[in-house]
Coordinates of C-alpha atoms (C1' of nucleotides) and ligand atoms in Angstrom, one line a residue:
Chain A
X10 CA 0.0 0.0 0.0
X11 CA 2.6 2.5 0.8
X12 CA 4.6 3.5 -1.8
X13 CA 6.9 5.3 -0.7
X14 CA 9.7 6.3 -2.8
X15 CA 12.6 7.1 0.3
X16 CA 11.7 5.0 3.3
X17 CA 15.1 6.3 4.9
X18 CA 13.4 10.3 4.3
X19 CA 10.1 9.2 6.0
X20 CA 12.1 7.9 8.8
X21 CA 14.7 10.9 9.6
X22 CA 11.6 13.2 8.8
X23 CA 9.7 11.7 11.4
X24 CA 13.1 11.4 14.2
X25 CA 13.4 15.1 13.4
X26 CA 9.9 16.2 13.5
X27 CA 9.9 14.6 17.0
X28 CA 13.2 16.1 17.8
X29 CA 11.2 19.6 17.0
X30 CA 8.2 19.3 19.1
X31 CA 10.3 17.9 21.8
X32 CA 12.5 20.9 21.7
X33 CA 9.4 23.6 21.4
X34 CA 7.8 21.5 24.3
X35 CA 10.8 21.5 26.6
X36 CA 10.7 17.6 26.5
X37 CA 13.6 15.4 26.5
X38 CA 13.9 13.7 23.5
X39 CA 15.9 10.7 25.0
X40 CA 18.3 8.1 23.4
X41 CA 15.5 5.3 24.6
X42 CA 12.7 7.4 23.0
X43 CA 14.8 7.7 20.3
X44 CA 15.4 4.2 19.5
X45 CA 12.0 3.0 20.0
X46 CA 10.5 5.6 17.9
X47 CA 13.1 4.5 14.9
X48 CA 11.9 1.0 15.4
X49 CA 8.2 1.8 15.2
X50 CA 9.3 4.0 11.9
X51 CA 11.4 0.8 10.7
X52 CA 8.3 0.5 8.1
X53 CA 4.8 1.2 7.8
X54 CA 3.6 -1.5 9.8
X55 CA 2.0 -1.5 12.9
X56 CA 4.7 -2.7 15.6
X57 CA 3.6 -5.0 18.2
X58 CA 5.3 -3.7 22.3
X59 CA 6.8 -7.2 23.0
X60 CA 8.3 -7.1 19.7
X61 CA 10.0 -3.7 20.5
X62 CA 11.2 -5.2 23.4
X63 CA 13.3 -8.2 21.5
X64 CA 14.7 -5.4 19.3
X65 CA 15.6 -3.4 22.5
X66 CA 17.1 -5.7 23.8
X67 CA 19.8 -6.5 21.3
X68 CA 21.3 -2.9 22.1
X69 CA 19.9 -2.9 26.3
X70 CA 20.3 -5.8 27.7
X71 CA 18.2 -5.1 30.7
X72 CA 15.1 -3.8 29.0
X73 CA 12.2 -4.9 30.6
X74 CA 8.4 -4.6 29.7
X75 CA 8.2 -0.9 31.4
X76 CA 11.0 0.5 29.8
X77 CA 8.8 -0.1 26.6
X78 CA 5.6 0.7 27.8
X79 CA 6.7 3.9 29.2
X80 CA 8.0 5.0 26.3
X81 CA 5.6 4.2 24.4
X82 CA 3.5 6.2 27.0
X83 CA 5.5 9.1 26.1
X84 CA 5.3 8.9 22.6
X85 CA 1.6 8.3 22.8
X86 CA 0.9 10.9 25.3
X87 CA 2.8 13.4 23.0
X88 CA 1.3 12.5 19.3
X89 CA 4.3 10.8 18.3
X90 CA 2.4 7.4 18.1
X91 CA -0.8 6.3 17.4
X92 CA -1.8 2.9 19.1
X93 CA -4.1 0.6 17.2
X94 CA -6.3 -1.0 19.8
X95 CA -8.2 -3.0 17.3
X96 CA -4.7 -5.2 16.7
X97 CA -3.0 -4.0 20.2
X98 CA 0.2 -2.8 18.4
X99 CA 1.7 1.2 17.6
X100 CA 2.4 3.4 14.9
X101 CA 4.0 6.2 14.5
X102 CA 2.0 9.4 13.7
X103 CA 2.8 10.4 10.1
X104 CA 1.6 14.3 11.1
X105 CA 2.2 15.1 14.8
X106 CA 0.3 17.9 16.1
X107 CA -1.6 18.8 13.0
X108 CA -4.8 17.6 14.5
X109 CA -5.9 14.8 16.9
X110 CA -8.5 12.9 15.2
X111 CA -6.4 10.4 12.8
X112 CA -8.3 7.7 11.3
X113 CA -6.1 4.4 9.8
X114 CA -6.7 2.4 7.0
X115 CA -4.9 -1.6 7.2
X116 CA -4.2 -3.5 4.6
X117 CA -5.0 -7.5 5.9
X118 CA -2.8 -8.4 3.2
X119 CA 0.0 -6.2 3.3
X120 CA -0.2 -5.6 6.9
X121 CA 0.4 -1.5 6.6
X122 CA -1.3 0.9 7.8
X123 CA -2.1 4.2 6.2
X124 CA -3.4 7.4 7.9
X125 CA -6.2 9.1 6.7
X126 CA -7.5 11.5 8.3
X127 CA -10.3 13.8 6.8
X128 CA -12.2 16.9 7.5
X129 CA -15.6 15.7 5.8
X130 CA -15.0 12.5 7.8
X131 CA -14.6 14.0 11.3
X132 CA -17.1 16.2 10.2
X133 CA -19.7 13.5 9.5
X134 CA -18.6 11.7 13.1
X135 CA -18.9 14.8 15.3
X136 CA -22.0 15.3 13.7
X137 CA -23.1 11.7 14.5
X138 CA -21.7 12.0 18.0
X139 CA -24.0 16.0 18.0
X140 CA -27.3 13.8 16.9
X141 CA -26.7 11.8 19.7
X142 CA -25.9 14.3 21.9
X143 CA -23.0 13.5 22.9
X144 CA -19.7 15.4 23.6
X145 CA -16.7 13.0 22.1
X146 CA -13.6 13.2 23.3
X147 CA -11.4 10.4 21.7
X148 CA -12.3 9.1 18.4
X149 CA -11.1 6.1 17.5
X150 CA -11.4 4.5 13.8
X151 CA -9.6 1.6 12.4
X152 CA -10.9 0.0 8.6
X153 CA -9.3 -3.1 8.3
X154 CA -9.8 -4.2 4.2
X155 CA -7.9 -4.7 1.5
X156 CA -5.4 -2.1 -0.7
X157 CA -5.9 -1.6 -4.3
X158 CA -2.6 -3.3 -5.2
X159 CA -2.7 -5.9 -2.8
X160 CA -6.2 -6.8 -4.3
X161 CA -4.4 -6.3 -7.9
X162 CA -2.0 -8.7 -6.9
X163 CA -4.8 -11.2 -6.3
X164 CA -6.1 -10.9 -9.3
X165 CA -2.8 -11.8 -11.4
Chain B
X877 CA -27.3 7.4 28.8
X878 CA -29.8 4.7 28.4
X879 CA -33.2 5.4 29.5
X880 CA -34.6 2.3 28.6
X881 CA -37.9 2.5 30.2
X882 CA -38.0 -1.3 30.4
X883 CA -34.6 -2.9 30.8
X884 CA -36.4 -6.4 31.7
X885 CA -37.9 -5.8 27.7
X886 CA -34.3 -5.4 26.8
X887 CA -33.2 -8.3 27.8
X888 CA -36.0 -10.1 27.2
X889 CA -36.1 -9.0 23.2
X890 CA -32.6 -9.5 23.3
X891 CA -32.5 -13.6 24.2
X892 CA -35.6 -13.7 22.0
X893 CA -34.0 -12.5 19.1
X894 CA -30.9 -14.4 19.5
X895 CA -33.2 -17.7 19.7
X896 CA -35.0 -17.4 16.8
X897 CA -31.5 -15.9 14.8
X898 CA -29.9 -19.6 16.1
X899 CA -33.4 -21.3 15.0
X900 CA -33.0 -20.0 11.6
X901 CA -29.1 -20.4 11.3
X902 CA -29.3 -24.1 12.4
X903 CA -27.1 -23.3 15.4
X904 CA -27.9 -24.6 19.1
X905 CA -28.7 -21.6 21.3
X906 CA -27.2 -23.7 24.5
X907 CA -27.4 -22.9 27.9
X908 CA -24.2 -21.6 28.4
X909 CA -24.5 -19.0 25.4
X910 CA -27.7 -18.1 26.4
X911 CA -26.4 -17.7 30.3
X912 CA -23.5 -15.4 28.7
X913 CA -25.8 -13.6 26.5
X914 CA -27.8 -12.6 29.7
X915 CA -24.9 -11.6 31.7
X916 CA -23.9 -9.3 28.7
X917 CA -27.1 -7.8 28.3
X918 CA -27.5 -7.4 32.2
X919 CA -27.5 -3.3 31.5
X920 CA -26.2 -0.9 28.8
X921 CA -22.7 -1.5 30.2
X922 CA -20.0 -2.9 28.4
X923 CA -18.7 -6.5 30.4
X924 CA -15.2 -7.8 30.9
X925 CA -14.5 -11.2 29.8
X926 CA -13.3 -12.1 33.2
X927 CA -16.1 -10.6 34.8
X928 CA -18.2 -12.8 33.2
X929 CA -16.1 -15.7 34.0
X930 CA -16.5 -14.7 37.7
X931 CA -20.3 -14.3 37.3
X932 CA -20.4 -17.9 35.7
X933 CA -18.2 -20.0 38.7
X934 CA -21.8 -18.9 40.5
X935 CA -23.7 -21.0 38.2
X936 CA -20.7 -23.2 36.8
X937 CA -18.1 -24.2 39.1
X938 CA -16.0 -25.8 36.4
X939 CA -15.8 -22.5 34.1
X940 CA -12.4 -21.5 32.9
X941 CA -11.0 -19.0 30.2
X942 CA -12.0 -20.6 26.9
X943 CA -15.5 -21.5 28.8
X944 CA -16.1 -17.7 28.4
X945 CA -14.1 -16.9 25.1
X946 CA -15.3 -19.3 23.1
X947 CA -18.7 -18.5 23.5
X948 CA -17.8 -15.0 23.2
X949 CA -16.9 -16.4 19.9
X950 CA -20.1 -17.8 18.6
X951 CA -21.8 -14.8 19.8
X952 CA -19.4 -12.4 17.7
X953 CA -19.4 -14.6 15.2
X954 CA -23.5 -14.5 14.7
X955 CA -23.6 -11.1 15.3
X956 CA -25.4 -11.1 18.4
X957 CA -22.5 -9.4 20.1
X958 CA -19.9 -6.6 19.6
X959 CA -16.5 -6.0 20.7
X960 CA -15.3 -2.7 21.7
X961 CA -11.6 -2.8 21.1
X962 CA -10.8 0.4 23.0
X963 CA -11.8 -1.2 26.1
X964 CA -11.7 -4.9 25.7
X965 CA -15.2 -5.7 26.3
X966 CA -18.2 -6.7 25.2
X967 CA -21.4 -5.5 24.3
X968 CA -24.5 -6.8 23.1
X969 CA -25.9 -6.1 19.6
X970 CA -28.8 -3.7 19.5
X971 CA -30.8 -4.7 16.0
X972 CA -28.6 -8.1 14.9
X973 CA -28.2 -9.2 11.7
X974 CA -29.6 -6.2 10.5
X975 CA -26.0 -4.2 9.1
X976 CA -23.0 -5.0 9.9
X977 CA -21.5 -1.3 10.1
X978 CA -22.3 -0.7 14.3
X979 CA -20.6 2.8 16.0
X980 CA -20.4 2.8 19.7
X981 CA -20.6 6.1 22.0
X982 CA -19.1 5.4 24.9
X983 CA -19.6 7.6 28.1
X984 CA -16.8 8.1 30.1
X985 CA -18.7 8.9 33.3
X986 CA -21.9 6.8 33.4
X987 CA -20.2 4.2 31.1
X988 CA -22.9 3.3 29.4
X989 CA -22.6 2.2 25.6
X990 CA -25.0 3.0 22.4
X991 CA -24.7 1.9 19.3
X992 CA -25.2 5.0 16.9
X993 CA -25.2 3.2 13.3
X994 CA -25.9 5.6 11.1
X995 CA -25.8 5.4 7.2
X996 CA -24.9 9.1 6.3
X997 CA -21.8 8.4 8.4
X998 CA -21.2 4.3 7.1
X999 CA -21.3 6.3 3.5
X1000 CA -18.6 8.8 4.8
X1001 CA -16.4 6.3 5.9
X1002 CA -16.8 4.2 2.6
X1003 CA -16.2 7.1 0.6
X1004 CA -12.9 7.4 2.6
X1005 CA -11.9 4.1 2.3
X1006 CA -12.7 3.9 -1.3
X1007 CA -10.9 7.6 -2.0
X1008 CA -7.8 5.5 -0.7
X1009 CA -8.6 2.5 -2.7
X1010 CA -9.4 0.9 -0.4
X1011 CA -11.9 -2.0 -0.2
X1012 CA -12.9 -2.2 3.8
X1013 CA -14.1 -5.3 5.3
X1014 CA -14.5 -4.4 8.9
X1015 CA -14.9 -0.9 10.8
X1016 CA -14.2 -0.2 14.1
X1017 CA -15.7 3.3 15.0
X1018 CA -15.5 4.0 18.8
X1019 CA -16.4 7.6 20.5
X1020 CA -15.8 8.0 24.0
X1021 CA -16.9 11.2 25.5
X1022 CA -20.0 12.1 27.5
X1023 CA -23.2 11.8 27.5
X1024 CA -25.4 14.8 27.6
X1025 CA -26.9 13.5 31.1
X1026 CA -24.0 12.9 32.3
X1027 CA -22.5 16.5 31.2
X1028 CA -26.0 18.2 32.4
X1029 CA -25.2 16.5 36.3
X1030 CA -21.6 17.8 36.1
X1031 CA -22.8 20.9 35.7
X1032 CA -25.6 21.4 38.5
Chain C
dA819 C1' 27.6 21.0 45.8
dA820 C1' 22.9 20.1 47.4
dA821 C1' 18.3 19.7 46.4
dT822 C1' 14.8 18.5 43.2
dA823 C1' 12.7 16.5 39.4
dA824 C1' 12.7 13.4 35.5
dA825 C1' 14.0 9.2 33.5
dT826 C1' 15.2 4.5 33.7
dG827 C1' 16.1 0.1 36.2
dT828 C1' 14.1 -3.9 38.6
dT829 C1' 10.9 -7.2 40.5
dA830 C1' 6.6 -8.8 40.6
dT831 C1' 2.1 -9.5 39.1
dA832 C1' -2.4 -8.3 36.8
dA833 C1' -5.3 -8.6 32.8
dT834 C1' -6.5 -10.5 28.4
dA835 C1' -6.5 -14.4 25.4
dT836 C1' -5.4 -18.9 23.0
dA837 C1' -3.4 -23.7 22.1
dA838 C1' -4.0 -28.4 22.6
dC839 C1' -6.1 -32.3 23.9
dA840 C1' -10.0 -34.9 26.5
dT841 C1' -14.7 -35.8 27.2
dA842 C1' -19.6 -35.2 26.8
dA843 C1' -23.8 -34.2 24.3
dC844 C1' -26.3 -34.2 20.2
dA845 C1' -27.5 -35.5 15.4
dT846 C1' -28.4 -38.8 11.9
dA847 C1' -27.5 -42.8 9.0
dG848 C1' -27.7 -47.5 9.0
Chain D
dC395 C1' -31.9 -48.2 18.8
dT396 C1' -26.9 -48.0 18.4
dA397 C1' -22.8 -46.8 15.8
dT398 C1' -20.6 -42.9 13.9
dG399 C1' -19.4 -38.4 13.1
dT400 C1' -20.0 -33.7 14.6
dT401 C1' -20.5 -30.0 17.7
dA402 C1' -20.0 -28.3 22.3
dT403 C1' -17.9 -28.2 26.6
dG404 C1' -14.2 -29.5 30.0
dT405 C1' -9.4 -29.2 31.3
dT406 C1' -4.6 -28.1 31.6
dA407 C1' -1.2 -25.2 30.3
dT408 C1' 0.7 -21.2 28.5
dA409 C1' 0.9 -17.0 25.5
dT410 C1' 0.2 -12.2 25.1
dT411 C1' -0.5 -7.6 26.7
dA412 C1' 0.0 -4.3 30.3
dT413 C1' 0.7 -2.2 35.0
dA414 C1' 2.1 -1.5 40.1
dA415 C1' 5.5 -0.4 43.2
dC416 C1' 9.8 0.7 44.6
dA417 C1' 15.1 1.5 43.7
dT418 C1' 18.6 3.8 41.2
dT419 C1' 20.5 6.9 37.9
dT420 C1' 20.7 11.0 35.3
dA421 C1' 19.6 15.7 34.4
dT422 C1' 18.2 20.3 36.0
dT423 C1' 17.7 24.0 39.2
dT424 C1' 19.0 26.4 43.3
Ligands
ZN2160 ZN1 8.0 5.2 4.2
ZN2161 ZN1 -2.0 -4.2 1.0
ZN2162 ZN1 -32.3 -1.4 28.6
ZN2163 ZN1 -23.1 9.3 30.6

DNA sequence: AAATAAATGTTATAATATAACATAACATAG
DNA sequence: CTATGTTATGTTATATTATAACATTTATTT
C-alpha cells in the first residue's frame, strides 16, 4: 500500500519532526525514545510492544516490559504514536500535532497501515456524536480491508 | 445514557432475538450461550470477559478462560454481540443481523454504551476508504466522551 | 555541591487471550 | 436403537499484553 519512494526520508523526517516538538515542548527527547520511535518508523507496519522489546534488547540488555511501555507512554501521550487497539500494536504518527483525530486504514494483506485522516470525515462523526448528543472526546477508527494493489495482486 | 424504560424488555427481546436468529441459522442456542448472553445484556454497560467468567463460577463451578471466550466467539461470530476494542469488552448487539457497520458512544462517566449506526456516516467512511482505494471489510468506530446526562449532572 | 525532578532500572504481578487435547452431548445414517 | 461423526464443553497449560510499586540513575535547578 505505501509507496513510498525514500523510506530512509520518512524515517529521519519523522526522528526530526519529533526532535522539534520535543525541543518547542521543553521535552527530553531521549536516546530510549529515540530508538523506540526509529523501530516503530522501521516501516509502515504497525509494531507490536513485545516485539519492540526483542529489538531493544539487542542494544539494552536489561530492557524490561516498562522500559517499553513507558515510552511508548510518552510517545503516545505526546502524538508521536498512534496505538491501534483493534490489533493491540503502535504506529508512529505520520503528522504530529496537525490535528488529533487520525483515522487508519490496514491492509489485511500487506499488513500496513495508512493514515487518513479527513475533515468531511470527522465532520460527519462529530456530527453523528451531535445527533446523539453527545460530547466525544477520543475518536477512534480503524478499517481493516484490502489495498488496491494488494487486491491487484490477487487478481494476477 | 440509556433510559430504557424497560430494561427487563431489553433483555427479554434480546435472548428472544438471539433464539429465533440460532433457529434459523441451524445453530444450538445452548445454555451456556444463552447464560452469557444474559450476563452481557445485564444493562447498557460494556462487560469484561473475566467478569463474566467470575459471574459464571456462580452457576458453573467448572468455568475457565476458553468456557467464556469461546462463546464469546459464537456470539461475535453471529452477530449477536460486539467488541469494543478500545476497552476490551463486550457489548450486546442492538438490531442483529440487521448491518453490519455498528458505531459505539461510549460515556466516560456513566459508562454506558450506544450503538449510533448511522448510514450518512457508514457512506462517509466508505467514501474514505474507497478515495484511498481501499476496499474495507471491517470498521471499528468508537467515540468515548460524554453523554449529555451525564455532562448536564456535572454541571448542577 | 545540594536539592529537586525526571527518567530509567528492577521485581513482581495483573489482565487479556489462546493452544492443545479430553470428554460429553447431540444429530443422523444404517 | 446404536454406531458414527460432529459440535459443544471440560481441562490443563501457556501465550500475550500491560501495570504496580519501589530503587537507582541522570539531568536540572538552586
Ligand atoms: Zn516510508
Ligand atoms: Zn495491501
Ligand atoms: Zn435497557
Ligand atoms: Zn453518561
Amino acid at each position: 500500500m505505501y509507496s513510498c519512494s525514500d523510506h530512509k526520508s520518512c524515517l529521519s523526517d519523522a526522528l526530526h519532526v519529533a526532535d522539534k516538538i520535543c525541543q518547542k515542548k521543553g521535552l527530553r527527547f531521549t536516546s530510549l525514545r529515540k530508538i523506540i520511535l526509529e523501530m516503530i518508523w522501521s516501516n509502515h507496519e504497525p509494531s507490536k510492544a513485545y516485539d519492540i522489546l526483542d529489538k531493544l534488547k539487542d542494544v539494552n540488555l536489561s530492557a524490561k516490559p516498562p522500559t517499553v511501555y513507558r515510552t511508548l507512554d510518552f510517545l503516545l501521550e505526546n502524538g508521536l504514536i498512534h496505538k491501534l487497539n483493534s490489533l493491540n500494536a503502535y504506529i508512529g504518527c505520520s503528522h504530529p500535532l496537525e490535528h488529533n483525530e487520525c483515522f487508519f486504514l490496514f491492509c489485511q494483506e500487506c499488513k500496513e497501515i495508512k493514515e487518513c485522516c479527513n475533515k468531511e470525515l470527522a465532520k460527519a462523526i462529530n456530527q453523528t456524536a451531535s445527533n446523539n448528543k453527545f460530547q466525544p472526546m477520543n475518536i477512534t477508527l480503524e478499517i481493516q480491508g484490502e489495498c488496491q494493489e494488494c487486491t491487484d495482486k490477487a487478481r494476477l
